[in-house]
């Protein structure tokens, strides 16, 4: 059995996660201040929406993050791809698992310059920056240049873009690869869920009931 401690428990990592989860607890309050209803967002482009929401953390849940860590530890993927860094809570869980595996890298995407800059500072402060690459900009553009196989995919950006991002990367996803999406309770994720829950599209899916739900899909 390995004797080194779990990277998630390393003081710099655990302190960063605690700080960010505490900040994320104010997400609903900030969102209510920014928008009175969904109509306030419908007229915005993805770039405008990212800029408007730069104060909102939109994190994976604590238990969802632990699940991601365990999946990466078990699978030991070489290339972990994440759509939607935000401030980096989920990225830290993915990168901690990669570091504890002793192999692999995390490629993550973020449209907001403010969030990308803050996430990079956090990754450097936790000592995990050497296994993380942040692609800043529209994920449909930055991930189009990806040449590596995708060995694990986590989708947690704007929900209406999850299906386009998946379809963009499908040529690089081999059978047996896990694709995980957060927030199954959000209506805007519906087209994505319809796609991965239909075995005719080449996936077998199960919903993990934590917080707003994680959809775990295995490429067949």
Coordinates of C-alpha atoms in Angstrom, one line a residue:
X1 CA 0.0 0.0 0.0
X2 CA 1.3 3.5 -0.7
X3 CA 2.5 5.4 2.3
X4 CA 2.3 9.0 1.0
X5 CA -0.6 11.2 2.1
X6 CA -3.5 12.0 -0.2
X7 CA -2.8 15.2 -2.0
X8 CA -6.3 16.4 -1.2
X9 CA -5.3 16.4 2.5
X10 CA -2.0 18.4 1.8
X11 CA -2.4 21.6 3.8
X12 CA -2.1 23.9 0.8
X13 CA -4.7 22.0 -1.2
X14 CA -7.2 21.5 1.6
X15 CA -6.9 25.2 2.6
X16 CA -7.5 26.3 -0.9
X17 CA -10.6 24.1 -1.2
X18 CA -12.0 25.3 2.1
X19 CA -11.5 28.9 1.1
X20 CA -13.2 28.4 -2.3
X21 CA -16.1 26.4 -1.0
X22 CA -16.8 29.1 1.6
X23 CA -16.7 31.7 -1.2
X24 CA -19.0 29.6 -3.3
X25 CA -21.6 29.6 -0.5
X26 CA -22.5 33.1 -1.6
X27 CA -23.2 32.1 -5.2
X28 CA -27.0 32.3 -4.9
X29 CA -26.8 35.7 -3.3
X30 CA -24.6 37.0 -6.0
X31 CA -26.7 35.5 -8.8
X32 CA -29.8 37.1 -7.4
X33 CA -28.1 40.5 -7.4
X34 CA -26.9 40.0 -11.0
X35 CA -30.1 38.6 -12.5
X36 CA -33.7 38.8 -11.6
X37 CA -34.6 35.8 -13.8
X38 CA -33.4 33.6 -16.7
X39 CA -34.6 36.1 -19.3
X40 CA -31.7 38.4 -18.1
X41 CA -29.3 35.8 -19.4
X42 CA -30.9 34.7 -22.7
X43 CA -29.8 37.7 -24.7
X44 CA -26.1 37.3 -23.7
X45 CA -23.5 35.6 -25.7
X46 CA -21.4 32.9 -24.0
X47 CA -18.5 35.4 -23.6
X48 CA -20.8 38.1 -22.2
X49 CA -22.3 35.6 -19.8
X50 CA -18.9 34.4 -18.6
X51 CA -17.9 38.0 -17.9
X52 CA -21.2 38.7 -16.1
X53 CA -20.8 35.6 -14.0
X54 CA -17.1 36.1 -13.1
X55 CA -18.0 36.5 -9.4
X56 CA -19.8 33.2 -9.2
X57 CA -17.9 30.1 -8.4
X58 CA -20.4 27.5 -9.7
X59 CA -18.4 24.6 -8.1
X60 CA -18.8 20.9 -8.1
X61 CA -20.1 19.7 -4.8
X62 CA -17.7 18.5 -2.1
X63 CA -18.9 14.9 -2.5
X64 CA -18.8 15.3 -6.3
X65 CA -15.2 16.4 -6.1
X66 CA -14.3 13.4 -4.0
X67 CA -16.0 11.1 -6.5
X68 CA -13.9 12.7 -9.3
X69 CA -10.8 12.1 -7.3
X70 CA -11.6 8.5 -6.8
X71 CA -12.5 7.9 -10.4
X72 CA -9.2 9.4 -11.6
X73 CA -7.2 7.3 -9.0
X74 CA -8.9 4.1 -10.1
X75 CA -8.7 4.7 -13.9
X76 CA -5.2 6.4 -14.0
X77 CA -5.9 8.3 -17.2
X78 CA -3.1 10.0 -19.1
X79 CA -5.1 12.9 -20.4
X80 CA -7.9 14.4 -18.2
X81 CA -10.0 17.0 -20.0
X82 CA -12.3 19.4 -18.2
X83 CA -14.8 21.8 -19.7
X84 CA -15.3 24.7 -17.3
X85 CA -12.5 25.5 -14.8
X86 CA -14.3 28.4 -13.1
X87 CA -12.1 29.1 -10.0
X88 CA -10.6 25.6 -10.0
X89 CA -12.4 23.6 -7.3
X90 CA -13.1 20.6 -9.5
X91 CA -9.7 21.0 -11.3
X92 CA -7.9 20.7 -7.9
X93 CA -9.7 17.4 -7.3
X94 CA -8.7 16.1 -10.7
X95 CA -5.1 17.3 -10.5
X96 CA -4.7 15.9 -6.9
X97 CA -5.7 12.5 -8.2
X98 CA -3.3 12.8 -11.2
X99 CA -0.5 13.8 -8.8
X100 CA -1.2 10.9 -6.5
X101 CA -1.3 8.5 -9.4
X102 CA 2.2 9.7 -10.4
X103 CA 1.2 10.1 -14.0
X104 CA -1.1 12.1 -16.3
X105 CA -2.1 15.7 -16.9
X106 CA -5.2 17.8 -16.6
X107 CA -6.3 20.1 -19.5
X108 CA -9.0 22.5 -18.5
X109 CA -10.8 25.3 -20.2
X110 CA -12.2 28.7 -19.0
X111 CA -13.7 31.5 -20.9
X112 CA -13.5 34.2 -18.2
X113 CA -10.1 35.9 -18.0
X114 CA -10.7 36.8 -14.4
X115 CA -11.5 33.2 -13.4
X116 CA -8.6 31.8 -15.4
X117 CA -6.1 34.1 -13.8
X118 CA -7.4 33.4 -10.3
X119 CA -7.4 29.6 -11.0
X120 CA -3.8 29.8 -12.2
X121 CA -2.8 31.5 -9.0
X122 CA -4.5 28.8 -7.0
X123 CA -2.9 26.0 -8.9
X124 CA 0.6 27.6 -8.4
X125 CA 0.0 28.2 -4.7
X126 CA -1.1 24.5 -4.2
X127 CA 1.9 23.2 -6.2
X128 CA -0.3 21.4 -8.7
X129 CA 0.3 23.8 -11.6
X130 CA 2.8 21.5 -13.3
X131 CA 0.1 19.0 -14.0
X132 CA -2.5 21.5 -15.1
X133 CA -2.8 23.3 -18.5
X134 CA -5.5 26.1 -18.6
X135 CA -6.9 26.8 -22.1
X136 CA -8.4 30.3 -21.9
X137 CA -11.2 31.2 -24.3
X138 CA -14.1 29.5 -26.0
X139 CA -13.8 25.8 -25.3
X140 CA -15.2 25.0 -28.8
X141 CA -12.2 26.8 -30.2
X142 CA -9.5 25.9 -27.7
X143 CA -10.3 22.2 -27.6
X144 CA -10.6 22.0 -31.4
X145 CA -6.8 22.1 -31.4
X146 CA -6.4 19.2 -29.0
X147 CA -4.4 16.3 -30.5
X148 CA -4.1 14.0 -27.5
X149 CA -6.6 11.2 -26.8
X150 CA -9.2 12.1 -24.2
X151 CA -8.9 9.5 -21.4
X152 CA -11.4 11.1 -19.0
X153 CA -13.8 14.0 -19.7
X154 CA -15.5 16.2 -17.1
X155 CA -18.1 18.6 -18.4
X156 CA -19.1 21.4 -16.0
X157 CA -19.2 24.5 -18.1
X158 CA -22.3 26.2 -19.6
X159 CA -24.8 23.3 -19.8
X160 CA -26.1 24.1 -23.3
X161 CA -22.5 23.7 -24.5
X162 CA -21.9 20.3 -22.9
X163 CA -23.2 18.4 -25.9
X164 CA -21.3 20.4 -28.5
X165 CA -18.1 20.0 -26.5
X166 CA -18.7 16.2 -26.2
X167 CA -19.4 15.9 -29.9
X168 CA -16.3 17.9 -30.7
X169 CA -14.1 15.5 -28.7
X170 CA -15.9 12.2 -29.5
X171 CA -13.3 11.4 -32.2
X172 CA -10.7 11.4 -29.4
X173 CA -12.7 9.3 -27.0
X174 CA -12.0 5.6 -27.0
X175 CA -14.3 2.8 -25.8
X176 CA -14.1 2.4 -22.1
X177 CA -13.5 6.1 -21.5
X178 CA -15.7 7.8 -18.8
X179 CA -17.5 11.1 -19.5
X180 CA -18.9 12.8 -16.4
X181 CA -21.3 15.8 -16.5
X182 CA -22.4 17.9 -13.5
X183 CA -25.8 19.3 -12.7
X184 CA -28.2 16.8 -14.2
X185 CA -31.1 18.7 -12.6
X186 CA -30.7 21.7 -14.8
X187 CA -33.1 21.8 -17.8
X188 CA -30.4 23.2 -20.1
X189 CA -28.4 19.9 -19.8
X190 CA -31.4 18.1 -21.3
X191 CA -30.1 17.7 -24.9
X192 CA -26.8 16.3 -23.5
X193 CA -28.6 13.8 -21.3
X194 CA -30.8 12.7 -24.1
X195 CA -27.6 12.0 -26.1
X196 CA -25.7 10.0 -23.6
X197 CA -28.7 8.1 -22.2
X198 CA -29.4 6.7 -25.6
X199 CA -27.2 3.6 -26.1
X200 CA -27.6 4.0 -29.9
X201 CA -25.2 7.0 -29.5
X202 CA -22.5 4.7 -27.9
X203 CA -22.8 5.4 -24.2
X204 CA -24.0 3.6 -21.1
X205 CA -25.0 6.1 -18.4
X206 CA -25.9 6.2 -14.8
X207 CA -26.8 9.1 -12.6
X208 CA -24.9 9.6 -9.3
X209 CA -27.3 11.3 -6.9
X210 CA -25.2 13.9 -5.2
X211 CA -26.2 17.6 -4.9
X212 CA -27.6 18.4 -8.4
X213 CA -26.4 15.0 -9.7
X214 CA -23.5 13.7 -11.8
X215 CA -24.1 11.8 -15.0
X216 CA -21.4 9.1 -15.5
X217 CA -21.3 7.8 -19.0
X218 CA -19.0 5.0 -20.3
X219 CA -18.2 5.1 -24.0
X220 CA -19.1 1.8 -25.5

